[in-house]
């Protein structure tokens, strides 16, 4: 079974917590986590609901393998309608709270309504209650974590919280768990804040059992761990350098978007790379990286724990930042570094700390700052708009200042907090917003890696690399090498990755396992744990069903094929250097074939036949 | 040969595979809360430290037990709890200087590491060899070997 078969429904308006059985009929079609929670969401809210209204719901969901010994089996997702995009939002996080929710006996928490005053949810196994959070409101994620541990006198309490940014309506606020793991994107934290829900604190001591075939499960788990250990990416590259192993690689292939995507190679990439994090600093002789760290159950351990030089300008007068904390992964290093042109590793690390402390998505924050920097460089905004901050590309001090302002909702930070699309619209330069469906691009240039252009344009949660990480194939040759500069064949590749990822995101596992694992490694782990005869074919169909369910929600919310597009800078302005020099994204050539492969009309809508085939 | 659990905290990533393996072997369920080995996180230092019973020779817990519920496993040297004798008085948890024997409210007995009868599951599960099961008389063997290798190199250079 692996599911706990129990969900907690939290009515914030009336202050009640009720247990109800998990809908197992849906679990057989949508597995868990992303898929199953999206099913609940789409059944329970109107697609046209205003994301920040009490009528929207927020779901924290685990997968059937969450809390088991399957490597990386500690994931959970936060699902809602996102305020940044107006599309379905689903943000996935590791750390430890997912397994704790499961160990407390729950598959999901569904939050509905809006609390009349700030509250937090406290769960100790089957006991769940909403408690006043007045003493937490206005506090950072880190302060909230400390205060809740103190109040409950429980060092083993696991906490997910929002920071001040969500309280202040920042549209890309995250839900941060275990101090520096983030359900990062699309403003899921903003929705939590709009409900006056400050934190979720969980202690679970019941454990996860109910494995359908325990011996078979452990056999497939051990085999899976072996595959991860022997693979060069998951066994060596990721533990040593984290996802930051990519910084130099992507830069060399001319696909590292630089200074708000004006350029495709960053001369400072080496200074903010994974390798640089391991080198002793000239200033104090210590490396930025202290150690690697694992999320619950993960045998890869790509997480970074960093320390900033105490004499660095960013932290010199702030001892609270002198200890070790969550370091840079590739996306954050790119958004806060490459996209802003800042090559000061400790400054970028500091900005990342602030994103965790105040609860902001480091990708959207960095990318919006990059857009603001271009507005500044173009003279559209001046120091009169930015409260004196010289918001120029490469200005590390400015990055640190604006991070604090945005986190606190002060000064020009209030405008950054609205995201790149709204910022650029306000100053009548929508061409400078590097977004799809209102969400900022991640760290791969769509001109140099063609599959990623289609990935961004068709992602159901706005621009995102994690919906179909074709970089694996186009750059790393996993499962087989395709030419990143060629659009041909990419629609099929994108569809396959999208469906596979939807399965992984619904299982409790981490998508990074797919650097090493194929469906043949994942399927036995799911099938031995769960009832339902999960064959590879059935899983692939579930992935496709999840993708179409999300698509249908977005179409019903008002999105059309017109929204499956990319900014003109990517479609019309050729890459300025590197192997992709002279190229643009060939989205127009890929999209019709993609729709056809999906069983959608040329208008991007699933045909009746497709919907029926998938039972939608 | 008698072996013991040799823990190298600097190799630990905090993944808790050991805790799950321990609870699975002892309780039949994935449940870190019921693990006999515990990984401690020292966040601001960026350090992890797995910790469990060191199987003292002259064991405080064993000496303190009023009902002889803690006995020596003759094969492994582990101090093991005899559930049928344990009355849950918790005196052993007070006596242990390391805190590695603890009460389990679900069973009303105390629980501690029993070395899994000579095949510790935490060792098998650990992905980074932070926990190994080695000859108790040669805890320093690997370090001694490394030092010896260094001495070879310096001899060659002189």
XYZ file of C-alpha atoms in Angstrom:
774
model
C 0.000 0.000 0.000
C 2.633 2.529 1.086
C -0.032 5.242 1.275
C -1.239 6.078 4.772
C -4.727 6.296 3.252
C -5.526 9.327 5.316
C -5.661 13.030 4.604
C -6.003 15.964 6.943
C -8.474 18.643 5.917
C -7.759 21.959 7.597
C -10.550 24.518 7.439
C -8.757 27.733 8.254
C -11.912 29.849 8.220
C -13.541 27.790 10.961
C -10.372 26.607 12.656
C -11.092 22.892 12.313
C -8.919 19.883 11.442
C -10.607 16.736 10.185
C -9.294 13.379 9.110
C -10.743 11.727 6.043
C -9.852 8.660 4.027
C -7.644 9.080 0.961
C -9.542 8.553 -2.265
C -7.895 5.298 -3.329
C -9.724 5.236 -6.649
C -7.885 8.440 -7.551
C -4.630 7.102 -6.092
C -4.827 4.220 -8.577
C -4.921 6.782 -11.397
C -2.687 9.547 -10.074
C -0.322 7.722 -7.681
C 0.286 10.473 -5.081
C 1.929 13.824 -4.411
C 1.821 16.014 -7.571
C -0.655 13.902 -9.528
C -3.062 13.020 -6.748
C -3.018 16.468 -5.154
C -3.681 18.062 -8.547
C -6.679 15.756 -8.904
C -7.979 16.904 -5.512
C -7.304 20.553 -6.364
C -9.033 20.438 -9.735
C -12.027 18.647 -8.222
C -12.340 21.111 -5.369
C -11.643 24.589 -6.782
C -12.857 26.481 -9.810
C -10.077 27.023 -12.384
C -11.030 30.700 -12.477
C -10.630 31.194 -8.740
C -8.578 34.221 -7.690
C -5.327 32.637 -6.408
C -5.088 34.816 -3.308
C -8.737 34.488 -2.320
C -10.010 32.175 0.439
C -11.664 30.083 -2.263
C -8.268 28.853 -3.480
C -6.884 25.801 -1.674
C -3.358 24.777 -0.808
C -2.309 21.148 -0.587
C 0.841 19.689 0.944
C 1.190 16.200 -0.447
C 3.534 13.257 -0.051
C 3.977 10.337 -2.419
C 3.654 6.641 -1.682
C 7.443 6.268 -1.438
C 7.880 9.319 0.795
C 9.216 8.200 4.163
C 10.459 4.850 2.900
C 14.021 3.717 2.400
C 13.843 4.205 -1.375
C 16.743 6.521 -2.141
C 15.533 10.153 -2.231
C 12.148 9.050 -0.877
C 11.574 12.131 1.202
C 9.890 14.487 -1.223
C 6.692 16.430 -0.804
C 4.935 18.981 -2.980
C 2.849 22.080 -2.445
C -0.017 22.325 -4.916
C -2.337 25.283 -5.447
C -3.334 27.811 -8.088
C -0.350 30.107 -8.360
C -0.564 33.886 -8.014
C 2.517 34.568 -10.130
C 1.107 32.707 -13.124
C -2.606 32.115 -12.622
C -1.826 28.532 -13.626
C -1.675 25.354 -11.612
C 1.289 25.596 -9.239
C 3.157 22.597 -7.951
C 6.432 23.061 -6.121
C 8.468 20.117 -4.922
C 10.824 20.072 -1.962
C 13.143 17.686 -0.187
C 14.511 18.104 3.296
C 12.732 16.160 5.998
C 9.216 17.435 6.469
C 7.681 15.254 3.741
C 8.777 12.079 5.493
C 7.659 13.531 8.830
C 4.134 14.198 7.511
C 4.028 10.626 6.288
C 5.441 9.261 9.537
C 2.738 11.142 11.416
C 0.223 9.059 9.505
C -0.877 11.416 6.721
C -0.636 11.413 2.939
C -1.740 15.025 2.526
C -2.810 18.191 4.244
C -5.504 20.185 2.433
C -5.833 23.794 3.563
C -8.996 25.700 2.689
C -10.486 29.073 3.500
C -8.643 31.802 5.352
C -7.867 32.104 9.035
C -9.265 35.258 10.661
C -5.854 35.790 12.273
C -2.371 34.292 11.839
C -2.295 30.594 12.727
C 0.039 27.641 12.413
C -0.760 23.961 12.134
C 0.742 21.702 14.777
C 0.614 17.989 14.085
C 1.774 15.269 16.424
C 0.820 11.976 14.788
C -2.987 11.844 14.661
C -3.369 14.939 16.815
C -3.682 18.056 14.657
C -4.555 21.555 15.778
C -4.477 25.126 14.591
C -2.711 27.407 17.045
C -2.342 31.212 17.123
C 0.731 32.485 15.284
C 0.720 36.104 16.384
C 4.155 35.593 17.926
C 5.442 34.346 14.558
C 3.872 36.866 12.178
C 6.461 39.290 10.881
C 9.249 36.835 11.636
C 11.576 35.232 9.121
C 11.547 31.538 8.245
C 14.636 31.054 10.395
C 13.188 32.906 13.400
C 9.934 30.986 13.045
C 11.848 27.717 13.057
C 13.671 28.658 16.262
C 10.557 29.967 18.023
C 8.508 26.861 17.251
C 11.264 24.530 18.418
C 11.487 26.549 21.624
C 7.750 26.693 22.201
C 7.177 22.973 21.747
C 10.418 21.958 23.464
C 10.916 19.437 20.698
C 14.235 19.388 18.815
C 12.860 16.797 16.387
C 9.941 18.914 15.198
C 10.013 19.468 11.424
C 8.859 22.826 10.196
C 7.712 24.385 6.936
C 7.085 28.108 7.057
C 6.678 31.286 5.099
C 8.776 34.375 5.698
C 7.955 38.062 5.604
C 7.928 38.122 1.805
C 4.805 35.950 1.651
C 3.123 38.009 4.348
C 3.814 41.106 2.292
C 2.370 39.662 -0.894
C 5.587 38.975 -2.803
C 4.263 36.982 -5.748
C 7.150 34.502 -5.806
C 7.200 33.619 -2.122
C 8.199 30.048 -1.299
C 7.306 27.608 1.435
C 10.641 26.839 3.102
C 11.099 23.681 5.128
C 13.991 22.563 7.327
C 15.530 26.082 7.113
C 16.752 25.940 3.534
C 14.787 23.509 1.409
C 12.189 25.232 -0.744
C 8.896 24.448 -2.377
C 10.125 27.321 -4.396
C 8.238 28.364 -7.443
C 5.063 30.088 -8.634
C 4.250 31.792 -5.333
C 2.967 28.810 -3.369
C 4.182 30.623 -0.231
C 2.160 33.686 -1.206
C -1.005 31.575 -1.193
C -0.086 30.210 2.229
C 0.378 33.781 3.464
C -2.956 34.880 1.977
C -4.578 32.240 4.158
C -2.912 33.610 7.298
C -1.145 30.273 7.664
C 2.366 30.997 8.935
C 3.793 27.531 9.444
C 3.246 23.818 9.602
C 5.056 21.983 12.408
C 5.020 18.202 12.353
C 6.253 15.399 14.544
C 5.615 11.860 13.348
C 6.626 8.761 15.254
C 4.322 6.196 13.668
C 6.565 5.383 10.727
C 5.766 4.191 7.246
C 4.835 0.584 6.742
C 2.147 -1.071 4.695
C 4.628 -2.005 1.987
C 2.850 -4.384 -0.363
C 5.806 -6.679 -0.856
C 8.469 -5.795 1.729
C 11.145 -8.226 0.527
C 10.683 -7.310 -3.118
C 10.685 -3.643 -2.180
C 13.979 -3.818 -0.286
C 15.530 -5.768 -3.141
C 14.601 -3.052 -5.635
C 15.635 -0.311 -3.198
C 19.087 -1.835 -2.714
C 19.465 -2.311 -6.476
C 18.412 1.311 -7.024
C 20.940 2.593 -4.499
C 23.633 0.619 -6.270
C 22.778 2.186 -9.638
C 22.933 5.681 -8.132
C 26.284 4.952 -6.473
C 27.866 3.652 -9.670
C 26.628 6.428 -11.959
C 29.113 9.233 -12.667
C 26.543 12.013 -12.197
C 24.687 10.749 -9.115
C 27.656 8.908 -7.615
C 30.373 11.496 -8.176
C 29.418 14.798 -9.820
C 26.408 15.685 -7.672
C 27.905 14.727 -4.287
C 31.117 16.616 -5.067
C 29.785 19.762 -6.713
C 26.005 19.598 -6.361
C 23.951 20.777 -9.308
C 26.613 23.469 -9.547
C 28.640 20.883 -11.471
C 26.752 22.384 -14.439
C 27.864 26.010 -14.227
C 31.041 25.685 -16.300
C 29.569 23.020 -18.582
C 26.524 25.079 -19.565
C 28.609 28.219 -19.902
C 31.037 26.552 -22.265
C 28.245 25.386 -24.531
C 26.942 28.937 -24.745
C 23.682 28.273 -22.969
C 24.222 30.221 -19.744
C 21.819 33.160 -19.985
C 23.737 36.227 -18.921
C 22.623 39.720 -17.895
C 18.915 39.130 -18.422
C 19.491 36.898 -21.456
C 21.284 39.589 -23.467
C 24.242 37.228 -23.682
C 24.714 33.478 -23.489
C 28.114 33.185 -21.811
C 29.217 34.710 -18.524
C 32.873 35.629 -18.144
C 32.490 35.251 -14.364
C 30.937 31.765 -14.451
C 34.101 30.112 -13.167
C 34.084 32.302 -10.074
C 30.584 31.235 -9.027
C 30.863 27.591 -10.128
C 30.731 24.385 -8.121
C 34.478 24.065 -8.486
C 34.989 27.594 -7.117
C 32.863 26.708 -4.079
C 35.401 24.015 -3.198
C 38.506 26.180 -3.567
C 40.050 28.016 -0.607
C 39.193 31.709 -0.710
C 42.044 34.188 -1.126
C 40.698 36.197 1.809
C 40.465 33.665 4.634
C 41.894 30.489 3.126
C 38.639 28.588 3.650
C 36.337 27.186 1.004
C 32.792 28.463 0.547
C 31.567 24.872 0.686
C 31.587 23.273 4.145
C 30.055 19.935 3.233
C 27.504 18.223 1.055
C 24.237 17.210 2.666
C 21.412 14.829 1.949
C 17.667 15.180 2.113
C 15.679 12.404 3.817
C 16.703 8.991 2.563
C 18.839 10.344 -0.276
C 22.016 8.481 -1.165
C 23.099 11.119 -3.714
C 23.471 14.060 -1.293
C 23.752 16.950 -3.748
C 22.813 19.547 -1.111
C 25.322 22.305 -0.355
C 26.171 23.668 3.053
C 28.227 26.842 2.771
C 29.905 29.433 4.898
C 30.611 33.045 3.944
C 33.867 34.742 4.866
C 33.113 36.698 8.046
C 34.975 39.685 6.640
C 32.891 39.757 3.449
C 30.990 43.035 3.116
C 27.626 41.249 3.081
C 27.944 39.712 6.544
C 30.714 41.671 8.235
C 28.310 43.331 10.678
C 25.796 40.478 10.898
C 27.041 37.535 12.975
C 23.817 35.648 12.345
C 25.133 34.851 8.862
C 28.509 33.600 10.026
C 27.476 30.005 10.610
C 27.021 27.387 7.921
C 23.761 27.402 5.993
C 22.178 26.255 2.739
C 24.585 26.986 -0.108
C 24.174 27.570 -3.809
C 22.679 25.097 -6.179
C 22.981 25.747 -9.891
C 19.669 27.549 -10.445
C 20.226 29.954 -7.565
C 23.853 30.594 -8.532
C 22.758 31.386 -12.071
C 19.757 33.570 -11.199
C 21.548 35.511 -8.469
C 24.906 35.452 -10.283
C 24.992 34.930 -14.044
C 21.674 36.558 -14.823
C 22.600 39.628 -12.775
C 26.231 39.593 -13.923
C 27.479 39.274 -10.327
C 30.592 37.094 -9.987
C 31.165 37.523 -6.221
C 30.583 34.011 -4.848
C 30.021 35.072 -1.245
C 27.628 37.854 -2.269
C 25.617 35.393 -4.335
C 25.653 32.943 -1.407
C 24.425 35.715 0.885
C 21.574 36.624 -1.476
C 20.645 32.933 -1.479
C 20.612 32.905 2.349
C 18.224 35.854 2.272
C 15.936 34.044 -0.169
C 15.705 31.190 2.351
C 15.420 33.478 5.372
C 12.656 35.660 3.921
C 11.082 32.811 1.945
C 11.561 33.799 -1.688
C 12.104 31.817 -4.870
C 15.740 32.476 -5.713
C 15.126 31.927 -9.452
C 12.273 34.417 -9.801
C 13.937 36.878 -7.447
C 17.286 36.828 -9.278
C 15.663 36.930 -12.701
C 13.469 39.875 -11.712
C 16.500 41.741 -10.378
C 18.193 41.037 -13.716
C 15.251 42.582 -15.565
C 15.343 45.583 -13.218
C 19.080 45.929 -13.866
C 18.434 46.095 -17.586
C 15.709 48.700 -17.007
C 18.287 50.641 -14.992
C 21.051 50.268 -17.584
C 18.615 51.425 -20.274
C 17.766 54.487 -18.195
C 14.109 53.490 -17.843
C 14.505 53.567 -14.088
C 17.023 55.580 -12.088
C 18.264 55.825 -8.530
C 15.184 57.977 -7.893
C 13.087 54.840 -8.413
C 15.420 52.478 -6.576
C 15.945 54.506 -3.418
C 19.490 55.237 -4.395
C 20.535 51.692 -5.239
C 22.816 51.581 -8.294
C 21.039 48.615 -9.815
C 23.639 47.890 -12.494
C 24.655 44.531 -13.862
C 27.483 43.097 -11.825
C 26.886 45.232 -8.736
C 27.170 42.771 -5.853
C 26.338 45.355 -3.181
C 23.162 46.292 -5.041
C 22.144 42.618 -5.269
C 22.520 42.212 -1.508
C 20.641 45.435 -0.750
C 17.730 44.667 -3.025
C 17.489 41.110 -1.649
C 16.939 42.477 1.831
C 14.463 45.108 0.612
C 12.483 42.545 -1.353
C 12.431 40.128 1.559
C 11.157 42.801 3.891
C 8.799 44.367 1.360
C 10.482 47.739 1.552
C 11.377 50.422 -0.994
C 12.013 49.295 -4.576
C 11.922 45.739 -3.229
C 8.130 46.022 -3.289
C 8.282 46.307 -7.075
C 10.775 43.452 -7.448
C 8.377 41.371 -5.334
C 5.785 41.568 -8.106
C 7.994 39.538 -10.453
C 9.586 40.391 -13.751
C 6.433 40.457 -15.890
C 4.551 42.983 -13.764
C 7.710 45.047 -13.235
C 8.463 45.316 -16.948
C 4.808 45.939 -17.812
C 4.740 48.798 -15.324
C 7.704 50.470 -16.988
C 6.321 49.704 -20.461
C 9.169 47.413 -21.437
C 7.447 43.997 -21.532
C 10.169 42.874 -23.951
C 12.622 42.765 -21.044
C 10.658 40.236 -19.035
C 12.146 36.772 -19.545
C 9.046 34.838 -18.557
C 6.505 32.311 -19.751
C 2.976 32.520 -18.336
C 4.306 35.114 -15.922
C 7.021 32.916 -14.430
C 10.718 33.672 -14.821
C 13.027 31.465 -16.852
C 15.495 29.144 -15.163
C 19.147 28.695 -16.100
C 19.320 27.193 -19.574
C 19.262 29.287 -22.732
C 16.586 28.116 -25.127
C 18.704 29.166 -28.100
C 21.556 26.851 -27.193
C 19.459 23.963 -25.867
C 16.475 23.679 -28.189
C 14.512 21.173 -26.131
C 14.423 23.576 -23.214
C 12.621 26.214 -25.312
C 9.757 23.809 -25.903
C 9.968 22.742 -22.249
C 9.539 26.318 -21.035
C 6.780 27.193 -23.503
C 4.656 24.172 -22.651
C 5.348 23.849 -18.914
C 2.077 23.829 -17.018
C 3.430 26.024 -14.244
C 5.113 28.671 -16.380
C 8.791 28.662 -17.342
C 10.441 25.752 -15.563
C 13.295 23.353 -16.185
C 11.956 20.622 -13.926
C 8.932 19.738 -16.002
C 11.039 18.088 -18.708
C 14.747 18.256 -18.118
C 15.916 17.581 -21.659
C 19.308 18.946 -20.596
C 19.897 15.377 -19.430
C 19.771 14.173 -23.024
C 20.959 17.272 -24.882
C 23.940 17.998 -22.634
C 24.703 14.943 -20.527
C 23.634 12.233 -22.962
C 21.073 10.637 -20.618
C 19.443 8.327 -21.593
C 20.968 9.045 -25.013
C 22.712 12.038 -26.509
C 20.782 14.395 -28.722
C 22.158 17.523 -30.396
C 21.198 20.568 -28.317
C 21.268 22.812 -31.390
C 18.798 20.712 -33.353
C 15.038 21.109 -32.896
C 14.147 17.966 -34.780
C 13.058 15.130 -32.510
C 12.679 17.392 -29.493
C 8.853 17.356 -29.324
C 8.930 13.616 -28.676
C 11.779 13.998 -26.206
C 9.960 16.752 -24.310
C 6.735 14.763 -24.129
C 8.561 11.667 -22.862
C 10.429 13.667 -20.198
C 7.245 15.494 -19.155
C 5.332 12.267 -18.598
C 8.223 10.519 -16.819
C 8.801 13.520 -14.552
C 5.116 13.688 -13.665
C 5.408 10.093 -12.420
C 8.570 10.761 -10.407
C 6.997 13.903 -8.907
C 3.977 11.847 -7.877
C 5.918 9.016 -6.258
C 7.851 10.669 -3.439
C 11.167 10.313 -5.289
C 13.513 13.059 -6.496
C 13.786 13.826 -10.198
C 17.591 13.879 -9.874
C 17.524 10.101 -9.628
C 16.687 10.073 -13.334
C 20.266 11.021 -14.163
C 20.909 7.372 -13.340
C 17.548 5.643 -13.086
C 15.298 4.765 -15.974
C 11.694 3.676 -15.601
C 13.056 0.142 -15.260
C 14.714 1.138 -11.987
C 11.794 3.194 -10.683
C 8.903 0.918 -11.622
C 9.884 -2.027 -9.369
C 10.229 0.287 -6.373
C 6.747 1.725 -6.899
C 5.148 -1.578 -7.802
C 6.543 -3.538 -4.854
C 5.504 -0.771 -2.461
C 2.063 -0.031 -3.842
C -0.938 -2.082 -4.747
C -2.286 -1.412 -8.223
C -0.029 -3.436 -10.559
C 2.078 -0.481 -11.626
C 3.694 -1.567 -14.882
C 5.967 0.781 -16.825
C 3.097 1.309 -19.262
C 0.615 2.115 -16.524
C 3.035 4.576 -14.953
C 3.689 6.290 -18.283
C -0.043 6.588 -18.827
C -0.462 8.051 -15.338
C 2.223 10.609 -16.202
C 0.389 11.534 -19.374
C -2.906 11.725 -17.466
C -1.367 14.074 -14.881
C 0.058 16.288 -17.621
C -3.296 16.536 -19.391
C -5.151 17.186 -16.132
C -2.864 20.142 -15.433
C -3.244 21.361 -19.018
C -7.004 21.154 -18.835
C -7.039 23.168 -15.608
C -4.950 25.883 -17.231
C -7.154 25.989 -20.342
C -10.230 26.254 -18.126
C -8.459 29.028 -16.215
C -8.235 31.009 -19.441
C -4.859 30.090 -20.944
C -4.684 29.369 -24.670
C -2.074 28.175 -27.168
C -1.006 31.828 -27.438
C 0.501 31.474 -23.973
C 2.710 28.569 -25.096
C 5.354 30.961 -26.295
C 8.690 32.514 -25.417
C 9.894 36.114 -25.158
C 10.992 37.709 -28.427
C 14.563 37.910 -27.190
C 14.747 34.124 -27.378
C 12.696 33.761 -30.561
C 14.233 36.589 -32.596
C 17.508 37.817 -31.127
C 20.261 35.341 -31.989
C 22.665 34.045 -29.366
C 25.658 36.392 -29.346
C 28.499 33.920 -28.816
C 29.593 30.353 -28.306
C 28.536 27.196 -30.132
C 24.950 28.465 -30.462
C 26.009 31.827 -31.915
C 23.506 33.102 -34.458
C 20.733 30.765 -33.392
C 17.296 31.459 -31.970
C 14.787 29.104 -30.416
C 12.951 27.166 -33.102
C 9.821 26.917 -31.016
C 7.556 27.517 -34.021
C 8.883 24.393 -35.690
C 8.474 22.228 -32.589
C 5.123 23.265 -31.155
C 2.709 21.855 -33.797
C 4.414 18.470 -33.703
C 4.307 18.539 -29.912
C 0.551 19.224 -29.903
C 0.036 16.387 -32.336
C 2.117 13.933 -30.281
C 0.104 14.946 -27.222
C -3.169 14.221 -28.986
C -4.137 17.874 -28.844
C -5.774 20.067 -31.479
C -3.668 22.648 -33.336
C -5.141 25.069 -30.777
C -3.364 23.127 -28.039
C -6.474 21.565 -26.536
C -6.683 17.865 -25.711
C -9.055 16.166 -28.143
C -12.102 14.369 -26.829
C -10.417 11.126 -27.806
C -7.311 11.957 -25.745
C -9.360 12.901 -22.717
C -11.379 9.708 -22.940
C -8.306 7.553 -23.454
C -6.845 8.953 -20.233
C -10.116 8.800 -18.336
C -10.378 12.561 -17.930
C 37.130 -11.635 16.390
C 34.932 -9.114 18.149
C 33.786 -6.182 16.057
C 32.261 -2.822 16.845
C 30.547 0.029 15.031
C 33.165 2.511 13.913
C 31.618 5.874 13.057
C 33.330 8.569 10.977
C 31.080 11.637 11.272
C 32.925 13.571 8.570
C 31.653 11.075 5.989
C 28.003 11.377 7.055
C 25.557 13.328 4.830
C 22.599 13.107 7.197
C 20.439 10.977 4.890
C 19.029 8.787 7.681
C 19.303 5.562 5.684
C 20.875 4.048 8.833
C 17.912 5.063 10.972
C 15.460 3.534 8.549
C 17.451 0.327 8.194
C 17.616 0.052 11.980
C 13.899 0.572 12.500
C 13.054 -1.792 9.653
C 15.172 -4.559 11.162
C 13.895 -4.054 14.696
C 10.330 -2.862 14.189
C 9.468 -3.981 10.658
C 8.660 -0.419 9.635
C 10.489 2.650 8.279
C 10.503 4.819 11.353
C 13.505 6.944 12.389
C 11.694 7.676 15.654
C 12.263 4.045 16.642
C 15.861 3.771 15.466
C 18.627 2.647 17.804
C 21.117 4.792 15.892
C 20.523 8.521 15.638
C 22.060 11.084 13.301
C 22.590 14.460 14.913
C 22.748 17.616 12.837
C 24.875 20.534 13.913
C 23.455 22.997 11.473
C 25.549 26.094 11.935
C 28.746 24.009 11.870
C 27.594 22.035 8.826
C 28.260 18.734 10.579
C 26.452 15.446 10.993
C 27.140 12.858 13.653
C 25.620 9.387 13.750
C 25.660 8.046 17.287
C 24.704 4.778 18.924
C 25.708 2.343 21.679
C 29.440 1.603 21.846
C 28.801 -1.713 23.630
C 30.858 -0.895 26.763
C 32.668 -3.860 28.172
C 31.707 -3.026 31.733
C 28.318 -1.661 30.744
C 26.546 0.847 33.002
C 23.146 -0.155 31.664
C 23.795 -3.823 32.372
C 25.129 -3.126 35.833
C 22.220 -0.857 36.706
C 19.448 -3.186 35.562
C 17.688 -4.593 38.665
C 16.159 -7.561 36.798
C 19.117 -8.725 34.670
C 17.249 -7.815 31.498
C 20.456 -6.678 29.780
C 22.788 -9.489 28.867
C 25.846 -10.093 26.733
C 25.461 -11.666 23.308
C 28.345 -14.177 23.469
C 28.882 -14.097 19.692
C 29.087 -10.372 19.143
C 29.758 -8.893 22.567
C 26.649 -6.752 22.189
C 24.677 -5.868 25.273
C 21.166 -6.921 24.420
C 17.817 -6.281 26.069
C 15.834 -9.372 26.994
C 12.314 -8.112 26.363
C 10.639 -10.791 28.452
C 12.616 -9.643 31.495
C 12.618 -5.882 31.028
C 10.078 -4.158 33.261
C 10.522 -0.698 31.730
C 11.919 0.906 34.916
C 14.273 3.078 32.812
C 17.117 2.934 35.360
C 19.470 1.891 32.550
C 18.561 5.043 30.595
C 19.715 7.082 33.573
C 22.840 4.984 34.090
C 24.106 5.142 30.488
C 26.613 8.021 30.199
C 25.983 8.307 26.436
C 22.183 8.239 26.314
C 22.170 5.389 23.830
C 19.610 3.208 25.580
C 16.087 4.593 25.476
C 12.540 3.807 26.497
C 9.947 2.836 23.885
C 6.506 3.909 25.050
C 4.786 1.632 22.545
C 6.212 -1.537 24.106
C 6.986 -0.376 27.631
C 10.541 -1.743 27.270
C 13.893 -0.129 26.605
C 15.617 -0.388 23.225
C 19.269 -0.246 22.279
C 21.622 -1.319 19.543
C 22.116 -5.110 19.474
C 24.516 -5.133 16.501
C 21.790 -7.019 14.588
C 23.310 -10.313 15.725
C 26.566 -9.531 13.959
C 25.307 -8.042 10.683
C 24.495 -4.424 11.460
C 21.877 -3.118 9.035
C 22.996 0.502 9.468
C 26.407 -0.416 8.053
C 24.848 -2.069 5.011
C 22.528 0.877 4.418
C 25.063 3.699 4.800
C 25.898 5.047 1.324
C 29.141 6.758 2.360
C 30.801 4.210 4.661
C 30.417 6.606 7.563
C 29.512 3.582 9.663
C 31.638 0.456 9.435
C 31.805 -2.741 11.457
C 35.430 -3.453 12.264
C 37.736 -5.405 14.558
C 37.353 -3.801 17.973
C 41.058 -4.339 18.737
C 42.073 -2.425 15.639
C 39.998 0.763 15.617
C 43.086 2.629 14.464
C 44.042 0.157 11.738
C 43.077 2.291 8.733
C 44.647 5.437 10.152
C 47.765 3.499 11.053
C 47.938 2.080 7.530
C 47.565 5.561 6.024
C 50.314 6.866 8.282
C 52.514 3.969 7.314
C 51.935 4.776 3.637
C 52.903 8.389 4.285
C 56.075 7.244 6.022
C 56.943 5.238 2.916
C 56.578 8.316 0.751
C 58.680 10.479 3.035
C 61.322 7.736 3.211
C 61.430 7.622 -0.596
C 61.869 11.386 -0.757
C 64.693 11.545 1.759
